mmCIF file of C-alpha atoms in Angstrom:
data_model
loop_
_atom_site.group_PDB
_atom_site.id
_atom_site.type_symbol
_atom_site.label_atom_id
_atom_site.label_comp_id
_atom_site.label_asym_id
_atom_site.label_seq_id
_atom_site.Cartn_x
_atom_site.Cartn_y
_atom_site.Cartn_z
ATOM 1 C CA MET A 1 75.173 0.661 -52.168
ATOM 2 C CA SER A 2 76.629 -2.537 -50.961
ATOM 3 C CA ASP A 3 74.480 -5.300 -50.552
ATOM 4 C CA ARG A 4 76.813 -6.808 -48.240
ATOM 5 C CA LEU A 5 76.394 -3.672 -45.913
ATOM 6 C CA SER A 6 72.633 -3.452 -46.500
ATOM 7 C CA ILE A 7 72.279 -6.842 -44.840
ATOM 8 C CA ASP A 8 74.548 -6.314 -41.980
ATOM 9 C CA PRO A 9 72.432 -6.696 -38.727
ATOM 10 C CA ALA A 10 74.219 -3.866 -36.969
ATOM 11 C CA HIS A 11 73.538 -1.462 -39.930
ATOM 12 C CA LEU A 12 70.134 -2.388 -40.186
ATOM 13 C CA SER A 13 69.663 -1.585 -36.639
ATOM 14 C CA ASP A 14 71.313 1.691 -37.009
ATOM 15 C CA ALA A 15 68.900 2.363 -39.873
ATOM 16 C CA SER A 16 65.766 1.362 -38.098
ATOM 17 C CA ALA A 17 66.842 4.135 -35.502
ATOM 18 C CA ALA A 18 67.503 6.698 -37.969
ATOM 19 C CA LEU A 19 64.162 6.048 -39.846
ATOM 20 C CA LEU A 20 62.165 6.126 -36.817
ATOM 21 C CA ASP A 21 63.905 9.729 -35.980
ATOM 22 C CA ARG A 22 63.090 10.878 -39.567
ATOM 23 C CA LEU A 23 59.749 9.792 -39.625
ATOM 24 C CA ARG A 24 59.036 11.760 -36.505
ATOM 25 C CA GLU A 25 60.875 14.653 -37.716
ATOM 26 C CA ARG A 26 58.964 14.686 -41.045
ATOM 27 C CA PRO A 27 55.596 12.990 -40.249
ATOM 28 C CA PRO A 28 54.594 11.136 -43.356
ATOM 29 C CA LEU A 29 51.080 11.237 -44.595
ATOM 30 C CA VAL A 30 49.578 7.507 -44.885
ATOM 31 C CA GLN A 31 46.435 6.860 -47.049
ATOM 32 C CA CYS A 32 44.756 3.727 -45.473
ATOM 33 C CA ILE A 33 42.292 1.568 -47.718
ATOM 34 C CA THR A 34 41.742 -1.004 -44.901
ATOM 35 C CA ASN A 35 39.195 -3.031 -43.038
ATOM 36 C CA GLY A 36 36.340 -1.785 -41.213
ATOM 37 C CA VAL A 37 37.336 -3.748 -38.008
ATOM 38 C CA VAL A 38 40.761 -2.138 -37.421
ATOM 39 C CA THR A 39 40.258 1.349 -38.926
ATOM 40 C CA ASN A 40 40.231 2.980 -35.384
ATOM 41 C CA PHE A 41 43.340 0.934 -34.121
ATOM 42 C CA THR A 42 45.314 1.614 -37.349
ATOM 43 C CA ALA A 43 44.838 5.153 -37.189
ATOM 44 C CA ASN A 44 45.899 5.209 -33.444
ATOM 45 C CA ALA A 45 48.995 3.383 -34.287
ATOM 46 C CA LEU A 46 50.011 5.697 -36.903
ATOM 47 C CA LEU A 47 49.643 8.704 -34.852
ATOM 48 C CA ALA A 48 51.284 7.102 -31.876
ATOM 49 C CA ILE A 49 54.563 6.497 -33.963
ATOM 50 C CA GLY A 50 54.412 9.991 -35.512
ATOM 51 C CA ALA A 51 52.700 9.580 -38.800
ATOM 52 C CA ALA A 52 49.503 11.239 -39.957
ATOM 53 C CA PRO A 53 46.641 8.695 -41.026
ATOM 54 C CA ALA A 54 44.094 9.593 -43.796
ATOM 55 C CA MET A 55 41.400 6.966 -44.278
ATOM 56 C CA VAL A 56 40.645 7.861 -47.617
ATOM 57 C CA ASP A 57 38.671 4.890 -49.309
ATOM 58 C CA ILE A 58 36.106 5.895 -51.591
ATOM 59 C CA ARG A 59 35.641 6.005 -55.276
ATOM 60 C CA GLU A 60 36.911 9.258 -57.072
ATOM 61 C CA GLU A 61 38.850 10.244 -54.104
ATOM 62 C CA ALA A 62 41.113 7.428 -53.252
ATOM 63 C CA GLY A 63 42.933 7.700 -56.490
ATOM 64 C CA LEU A 64 43.161 11.715 -55.992
ATOM 65 C CA PHE A 65 44.876 11.218 -52.630
ATOM 66 C CA ALA A 66 47.088 8.391 -53.581
ATOM 67 C CA GLY A 67 48.861 11.016 -55.689
ATOM 68 C CA ILE A 68 49.648 13.347 -52.843
ATOM 69 C CA ALA A 69 50.184 10.707 -50.170
ATOM 70 C CA SER A 70 53.649 9.924 -48.508
ATOM 71 C CA GLY A 71 52.457 6.021 -48.540
ATOM 72 C CA LEU A 72 49.454 3.784 -49.376
ATOM 73 C CA LEU A 73 48.345 0.616 -47.526
ATOM 74 C CA VAL A 74 45.843 -1.536 -49.260
ATOM 75 C CA ASN A 75 44.216 -4.265 -46.899
ATOM 76 C CA LEU A 76 41.775 -6.525 -47.950
ATOM 77 C CA GLY A 77 40.148 -7.411 -44.678
ATOM 78 C CA THR A 78 36.590 -6.363 -45.611
ATOM 79 C CA PRO A 79 36.555 -5.796 -49.501
ATOM 80 C CA ALA A 80 33.169 -4.310 -50.028
ATOM 81 C CA GLU A 81 32.407 -3.392 -53.778
ATOM 82 C CA GLU A 82 33.306 0.444 -53.179
ATOM 83 C CA GLN A 83 36.739 -0.172 -51.308
ATOM 84 C CA ARG A 84 37.509 -2.664 -54.117
ATOM 85 C CA ASP A 85 37.136 0.069 -56.619
ATOM 86 C CA ALA A 86 38.877 2.405 -54.328
ATOM 87 C CA ALA A 87 41.843 0.186 -54.130
ATOM 88 C CA ARG A 88 42.254 -0.115 -57.866
ATOM 89 C CA GLU A 89 42.153 3.820 -58.263
ATOM 90 C CA ALA A 90 44.617 4.468 -55.123
ATOM 91 C CA VAL A 91 47.167 1.581 -56.739
ATOM 92 C CA ALA A 92 47.139 3.080 -60.148
ATOM 93 C CA ALA A 93 47.606 6.340 -58.829
ATOM 94 C CA ALA A 94 50.197 5.323 -56.627
ATOM 95 C CA SER A 95 52.261 3.476 -59.256
ATOM 96 C CA ALA A 96 51.906 6.560 -61.596
ATOM 97 C CA SER A 97 53.057 9.262 -59.060
ATOM 98 C CA GLY A 98 55.863 6.896 -57.247
ATOM 99 C CA THR A 99 53.905 6.874 -54.087
ATOM 100 C CA PRO A 100 55.063 3.597 -52.016
ATOM 101 C CA TRP A 101 52.405 1.230 -51.385
ATOM 102 C CA VAL A 102 51.788 -1.926 -49.385
ATOM 103 C CA LEU A 103 49.267 -4.900 -50.010
ATOM 104 C CA ASP A 104 48.198 -6.728 -46.824
ATOM 105 C CA PRO A 105 46.425 -9.726 -48.702
ATOM 106 C CA VAL A 106 44.094 -10.465 -45.526
ATOM 107 C CA ALA A 107 42.463 -13.958 -45.611
ATOM 108 C CA ILE A 108 43.129 -14.835 -49.133
ATOM 109 C CA GLY A 109 43.173 -18.406 -50.258
ATOM 110 C CA ALA A 110 39.609 -20.224 -49.768
ATOM 111 C CA LEU A 111 37.726 -16.650 -50.158
ATOM 112 C CA PRO A 112 37.237 -16.071 -53.904
ATOM 113 C CA VAL A 113 36.437 -12.207 -54.184
ATOM 114 C CA ARG A 114 39.512 -10.973 -51.884
ATOM 115 C CA THR A 115 41.920 -13.734 -53.478
ATOM 116 C CA ALA A 116 41.161 -12.555 -56.916
ATOM 117 C CA LEU A 117 41.455 -8.951 -55.999
ATOM 118 C CA ALA A 118 44.649 -9.666 -54.237
ATOM 119 C CA HIS A 119 46.163 -11.399 -57.335
ATOM 120 C CA GLU A 120 45.244 -8.629 -59.603
ATOM 121 C CA LEU A 121 46.738 -5.963 -57.435
ATOM 122 C CA VAL A 122 49.697 -7.877 -56.741
ATOM 123 C CA ALA A 123 50.313 -7.661 -60.470
ATOM 124 C CA ALA A 124 50.805 -3.885 -60.090
ATOM 125 C CA ARG A 125 54.180 -4.240 -58.115
ATOM 126 C CA PRO A 126 53.391 -3.056 -54.723
ATOM 127 C CA THR A 127 56.531 -1.774 -53.076
ATOM 128 C CA ALA A 128 55.867 -3.941 -50.117
ATOM 129 C CA ILE A 129 53.806 -7.255 -49.369
ATOM 130 C CA ARG A 130 52.661 -7.870 -45.598
ATOM 131 C CA GLY A 131 50.902 -10.962 -44.500
ATOM 132 C CA ASN A 132 51.001 -13.974 -42.429
ATOM 133 C CA ALA A 133 52.788 -17.150 -43.813
ATOM 134 C CA SER A 134 49.507 -18.569 -44.920
ATOM 135 C CA GLU A 135 48.641 -15.412 -46.737
ATOM 136 C CA VAL A 136 51.851 -15.271 -48.413
ATOM 137 C CA ILE A 137 51.837 -18.913 -49.694
ATOM 138 C CA ALA A 138 48.452 -18.323 -50.953
ATOM 139 C CA LEU A 139 49.433 -15.244 -53.046
ATOM 140 C CA ALA A 140 52.208 -17.117 -54.678
ATOM 141 C CA GLY A 141 49.693 -19.824 -55.877
ATOM 142 C CA ALA A 142 51.249 -22.344 -53.352
ATOM 143 C CA GLY A 143 48.439 -22.778 -51.041
ATOM 144 C CA ALA A 144 44.926 -22.401 -50.021
ATOM 145 C CA GLY A 145 45.164 -19.941 -46.917
ATOM 146 C CA GLY A 146 44.910 -20.179 -43.168
ATOM 147 C CA ARG A 147 41.950 -20.235 -40.876
ATOM 148 C CA GLY A 148 40.510 -17.003 -41.566
ATOM 149 C CA VAL A 149 42.935 -14.544 -40.687
ATOM 150 C CA ASP A 150 44.967 -16.924 -38.708
ATOM 151 C CA ALA A 151 47.980 -18.388 -40.156
ATOM 152 C CA SER A 152 48.132 -22.270 -40.287
ATOM 153 C CA ASP A 153 51.468 -22.421 -41.851
ATOM 154 C CA SER A 154 54.932 -21.355 -40.232
ATOM 155 C CA THR A 155 57.257 -18.537 -41.047
ATOM 156 C CA ASP A 156 59.924 -20.604 -42.608
ATOM 157 C CA ALA A 157 57.289 -22.666 -44.714
ATOM 158 C CA ALA A 158 56.531 -19.341 -46.490
ATOM 159 C CA ALA A 159 60.360 -18.493 -47.109
ATOM 160 C CA GLU A 160 60.177 -19.888 -50.645
ATOM 161 C CA ALA A 161 56.753 -18.170 -51.618
ATOM 162 C CA ALA A 162 58.233 -14.901 -50.129
ATOM 163 C CA THR A 163 61.216 -15.268 -52.444
ATOM 164 C CA SER A 164 59.215 -16.223 -55.313
ATOM 165 C CA LEU A 165 56.681 -13.054 -54.818
ATOM 166 C CA ALA A 166 59.653 -10.808 -54.440
ATOM 167 C CA LEU A 167 61.506 -11.595 -57.323
ATOM 168 C CA ALA A 168 58.311 -11.846 -59.709
ATOM 169 C CA HIS A 169 56.935 -8.463 -58.678
ATOM 170 C CA GLY A 170 60.141 -6.443 -57.616
ATOM 171 C CA SER A 171 58.557 -6.134 -53.976
ATOM 172 C CA VAL A 172 59.571 -6.725 -50.424
ATOM 173 C CA VAL A 173 57.961 -9.346 -48.850
ATOM 174 C CA ALA A 174 57.312 -9.304 -44.974
ATOM 175 C CA VAL A 175 55.971 -12.461 -43.398
ATOM 176 C CA SER A 176 54.696 -12.167 -39.628
ATOM 177 C CA GLY A 177 54.862 -14.821 -37.119
ATOM 178 C CA PRO A 178 56.771 -15.367 -34.153
ATOM 179 C CA VAL A 179 59.929 -14.805 -36.120
ATOM 180 C CA ASP A 180 59.228 -12.261 -38.942
ATOM 181 C CA LEU A 181 60.806 -12.909 -42.101
ATOM 182 C CA ILE A 182 61.467 -10.098 -44.634
ATOM 183 C CA THR A 183 62.946 -10.418 -48.166
ATOM 184 C CA ASP A 184 63.448 -8.715 -51.242
ATOM 185 C CA GLY A 185 64.268 -12.114 -53.135
ATOM 186 C CA ARG A 186 68.232 -11.354 -52.602
ATOM 187 C CA ARG A 187 68.547 -10.464 -49.149
ATOM 188 C CA THR A 188 66.385 -11.881 -46.148
ATOM 189 C CA ALA A 189 66.349 -10.609 -42.517
ATOM 190 C CA ARG A 190 64.661 -12.498 -39.539
ATOM 191 C CA ILE A 191 63.381 -10.595 -36.670
ATOM 192 C CA ALA A 192 62.947 -12.188 -33.421
ATOM 193 C CA ASN A 193 61.450 -9.332 -31.654
ATOM 194 C CA GLY A 194 57.591 -8.849 -30.384
ATOM 195 C CA ASP A 195 55.383 -10.645 -27.940
ATOM 196 C CA ALA A 196 52.437 -13.260 -28.670
ATOM 197 C CA LEU A 197 49.782 -10.462 -26.951
ATOM 198 C CA LEU A 198 49.880 -8.845 -30.106
ATOM 199 C CA THR A 199 48.060 -11.444 -31.747
ATOM 200 C CA ARG A 200 45.386 -11.205 -29.321
ATOM 201 C CA VAL A 201 44.797 -7.488 -30.226
ATOM 202 C CA THR A 202 42.229 -7.029 -33.090
ATOM 203 C CA GLY A 203 44.474 -5.283 -35.795
ATOM 204 C CA GLY A 204 47.745 -5.969 -34.448
ATOM 205 C CA GLY A 205 49.182 -7.257 -37.746
ATOM 206 C CA CYS A 206 46.975 -4.961 -40.041
ATOM 207 C CA ALA A 207 48.557 -1.866 -38.128
ATOM 208 C CA LEU A 208 51.717 -3.110 -39.079
ATOM 209 C CA GLY A 209 50.945 -2.728 -42.592
ATOM 210 C CA ALA A 210 50.178 0.891 -42.010
ATOM 211 C CA VAL A 211 53.123 1.346 -39.990
ATOM 212 C CA THR A 212 55.255 -0.073 -42.917
ATOM 213 C CA ALA A 213 53.687 2.458 -45.491
ATOM 214 C CA ALA A 214 54.960 5.095 -43.162
ATOM 215 C CA PHE A 215 58.151 3.860 -43.203
ATOM 216 C CA LEU A 216 58.524 3.466 -46.704
ATOM 217 C CA GLY A 217 57.077 7.063 -46.939
ATOM 218 C CA ALA A 218 59.966 8.335 -44.675
ATOM 219 C CA SER A 219 62.338 6.412 -46.956
ATOM 220 C CA ARG A 220 61.323 7.921 -49.937
ATOM 221 C CA ASP A 221 61.603 11.307 -48.443
ATOM 222 C CA ALA A 222 65.020 10.499 -47.531
ATOM 223 C CA ALA A 223 65.613 9.594 -51.030
ATOM 224 C CA ASP A 224 64.261 12.612 -52.515
ATOM 225 C CA ALA A 225 66.172 14.828 -49.966
ATOM 226 C CA ALA A 226 69.389 13.224 -50.849
ATOM 227 C CA ALA A 227 68.557 13.621 -54.613
ATOM 228 C CA SER A 228 67.913 17.214 -54.418
ATOM 229 C CA SER A 229 70.908 17.999 -52.327
ATOM 230 C CA GLY A 230 73.181 16.122 -54.455
ATOM 231 C CA ASP A 231 74.222 13.747 -51.813
ATOM 232 C CA ALA A 232 72.698 10.609 -53.475
ATOM 233 C CA GLY A 233 75.289 7.693 -53.828
ATOM 234 C CA THR A 234 77.589 9.386 -51.522
ATOM 235 C CA ALA A 235 80.274 7.769 -49.133
ATOM 236 C CA ASP A 236 77.564 7.759 -46.438
ATOM 237 C CA PRO A 237 76.298 4.371 -46.095
ATOM 238 C CA LEU A 238 73.511 4.865 -43.927
ATOM 239 C CA ALA A 239 72.084 7.562 -46.156
ATOM 240 C CA ASP A 240 72.003 5.129 -48.699
ATOM 241 C CA LEU A 241 70.347 2.803 -46.523
ATOM 242 C CA LEU A 242 67.428 5.060 -45.602
ATOM 243 C CA ALA A 243 66.355 5.166 -49.078
ATOM 244 C CA ASP A 244 66.162 1.234 -49.516
ATOM 245 C CA PRO A 245 62.657 -0.184 -49.339
ATOM 246 C CA PHE A 246 64.059 -3.360 -47.955
ATOM 247 C CA VAL A 247 65.694 -1.576 -45.123
ATOM 248 C CA ALA A 248 62.447 0.716 -44.509
ATOM 249 C CA THR A 249 60.307 -2.519 -44.394
ATOM 250 C CA VAL A 250 62.754 -3.940 -41.941
ATOM 251 C CA ALA A 251 62.903 -0.901 -39.839
ATOM 252 C CA ALA A 252 59.085 -1.037 -39.594
ATOM 253 C CA THR A 253 58.879 -4.293 -38.415
ATOM 254 C CA VAL A 254 61.745 -3.828 -35.731
ATOM 255 C CA VAL A 255 60.329 -0.712 -34.419
ATOM 256 C CA TYR A 256 57.069 -2.170 -34.385
ATOM 257 C CA THR A 257 57.955 -5.301 -32.524
ATOM 258 C CA VAL A 258 60.280 -3.991 -30.101
ATOM 259 C CA ALA A 259 57.141 -1.689 -29.108
ATOM 260 C CA ALA A 260 55.239 -4.856 -28.255
ATOM 261 C CA GLU A 261 58.102 -6.167 -26.166
ATOM 262 C CA LEU A 262 57.989 -2.953 -24.073
ATOM 263 C CA ALA A 263 54.250 -3.042 -23.957
ATOM 264 C CA ALA A 264 53.827 -6.565 -22.907
ATOM 265 C CA GLU A 265 56.799 -5.865 -20.152
ATOM 266 C CA ARG A 266 54.327 -2.997 -18.955
ATOM 267 C CA ALA A 267 51.347 -5.186 -18.976
ATOM 268 C CA ALA A 268 53.083 -7.902 -17.209
ATOM 269 C CA GLU A 269 54.074 -5.558 -14.303
ATOM 270 C CA ARG A 270 50.096 -5.159 -13.845
ATOM 271 C CA ALA A 271 49.342 -8.751 -14.233
ATOM 272 C CA ALA A 272 47.309 -7.514 -17.016
ATOM 273 C CA GLY A 273 45.970 -9.186 -20.215
ATOM 274 C CA PRO A 274 45.539 -7.972 -23.999
ATOM 275 C CA GLY A 275 43.202 -5.203 -23.271
ATOM 276 C CA SER A 276 45.710 -3.338 -20.937
ATOM 277 C CA PHE A 277 48.608 -4.502 -23.591
ATOM 278 C CA ALA A 278 46.600 -2.505 -26.567
ATOM 279 C CA VAL A 279 46.901 0.675 -24.590
ATOM 280 C CA ALA A 280 50.398 0.072 -23.320
ATOM 281 C CA PHE A 281 51.445 -0.591 -27.190
ATOM 282 C CA LEU A 282 50.092 2.598 -28.229
ATOM 283 C CA ASP A 283 51.872 4.272 -25.546
ATOM 284 C CA ALA A 284 55.031 2.411 -26.532
ATOM 285 C CA LEU A 285 55.028 3.253 -30.108
ATOM 286 C CA ALA A 286 54.771 6.785 -29.220
ATOM 287 C CA LEU A 287 57.524 6.606 -26.612
ATOM 288 C CA VAL A 288 60.001 3.974 -27.981
ATOM 289 C CA THR A 289 63.219 5.848 -29.016
ATOM 290 C CA PRO A 290 66.014 5.248 -31.217
ATOM 291 C CA ASP A 291 68.490 4.112 -28.623
ATOM 292 C CA VAL A 292 66.035 1.342 -27.700
ATOM 293 C CA VAL A 293 65.345 0.333 -31.020
ATOM 294 C CA ARG A 294 69.050 0.018 -31.688
ATOM 295 C CA ALA A 295 69.789 -1.820 -28.552
ATOM 296 C CA ARG A 296 66.983 -4.134 -28.613
ATOM 297 C CA ALA A 297 66.819 -5.251 -32.369
ATOM 298 C CA ASN A 298 67.196 -8.929 -32.785
ATOM 299 C CA ILE A 299 68.131 -9.369 -36.360
ATOM 300 C CA THR A 300 69.573 -12.094 -38.246
ATOM 301 C CA THR A 301 70.386 -11.840 -42.008
ATOM 302 C CA THR A 302 71.088 -13.982 -44.994
ATOM 303 C CA ASP A 303 72.576 -12.899 -48.284
ATOM 304 C CA ALA A 304 70.985 -15.257 -51.127
ATOM 305 C CA ALA A 305 73.898 -13.840 -53.636
ATOM 306 C CA ALA A 306 76.454 -14.579 -51.046
ATOM 307 C CA SER A 307 75.063 -18.214 -50.315
ATOM 308 C CA ALA A 308 75.120 -19.098 -54.160
ATOM 309 C CA THR A 309 78.706 -17.559 -54.900
ATOM 310 C CA GLU A 310 80.702 -18.417 -51.773
ATOM 311 C CA VAL A 311 82.589 -21.714 -51.849
ATOM 312 C CA ASP A 312 83.998 -23.735 -49.097
ATOM 313 C CA PRO A 313 87.669 -24.730 -49.908
ATOM 314 C CA ALA A 314 87.487 -27.640 -48.208
ATOM 315 C CA ASP A 315 85.088 -29.510 -50.304
ATOM 316 C CA GLY A 316 84.270 -27.139 -52.938
ATOM 317 C CA THR A 317 80.567 -26.606 -51.930
ATOM 318 C CA ALA A 318 78.565 -23.317 -51.492
ATOM 319 C CA PRO A 319 77.201 -22.841 -48.220
ATOM 320 C CA ALA A 320 73.472 -22.966 -47.431
ATOM 321 C CA THR A 321 73.227 -19.655 -46.068
ATOM 322 C CA ALA A 322 75.651 -16.541 -44.962
ATOM 323 C CA THR A 323 74.338 -14.962 -41.662
ATOM 324 C CA ALA A 324 75.375 -12.652 -39.219
ATOM 325 C CA THR A 325 73.559 -11.947 -35.822
ATOM 326 C CA THR A 326 73.599 -8.541 -33.862
ATOM 327 C CA ALA A 327 75.324 -8.836 -30.536
ATOM 328 C CA ALA A 328 73.664 -6.320 -28.889
ATOM 329 C CA ARG A 329 70.377 -6.694 -27.249
ATOM 330 C CA ALA A 330 69.128 -5.085 -24.061
#
């Protein structure tokens, strides 16, 4: 698969739409070890988008279930002792079985128990890491975290930390903010969809971690199907993209934030606030179509390899970035 192709914004939009289709055709089973504040909203978000949630988060079951799940979320929002042990079991089993998993290091930095656990788990090389800017900076060892679950740093301020984490652990790192940043250390996408009302609903960020696990599960399913049919590495570039964890993580954020825009528009029609938005958001996750995702995706991309190797013939220097932007946005 060409890295140049895999960061083309139009191809990322197409892949986001295609993965949404695949997820709904073959619903992934997503195990959630998540915090008690957001369990209900997270399960409903997964059901709405077309996945199957399973809140299996106790010792002696979490590891067994992770081996059969399509994807796993480990969210450190309320890390009681039993849930910490369950997370360790599940991560070990996911790593052994190849189940893609997402680490959400909620509110780490100043709080010692969850911070130590986050550093322990990230060493197990999560498929994806999702957090706000302050959490990502803290996980990289470059900051003390934000104000509780709220970020005190900008997304761009976390770019270097995100790249460092991605390269150190072989993970895709997704930094949530007004413009989301997603990187695997070589390729970076910025997604300018979404709405501020999402930050006023409990679980708005945490549920994205679960949706990311669902899209990673759909991506793994696509890769397994291609391998079993002998189509892996064929001339179909979209098929290759669907099997790429970076693309799957981008797709999850694109679909989720496009749904947030649709929900905000619906709430605005009623002069409503975050309560109505939360209901409209679940509806939007269920009703958003691949065509709408493709049309509304607002993605810019940077290829680190290109920016390091392409030289400006005028002065012999390499450009700071090599970016392309989607033209289609309804």
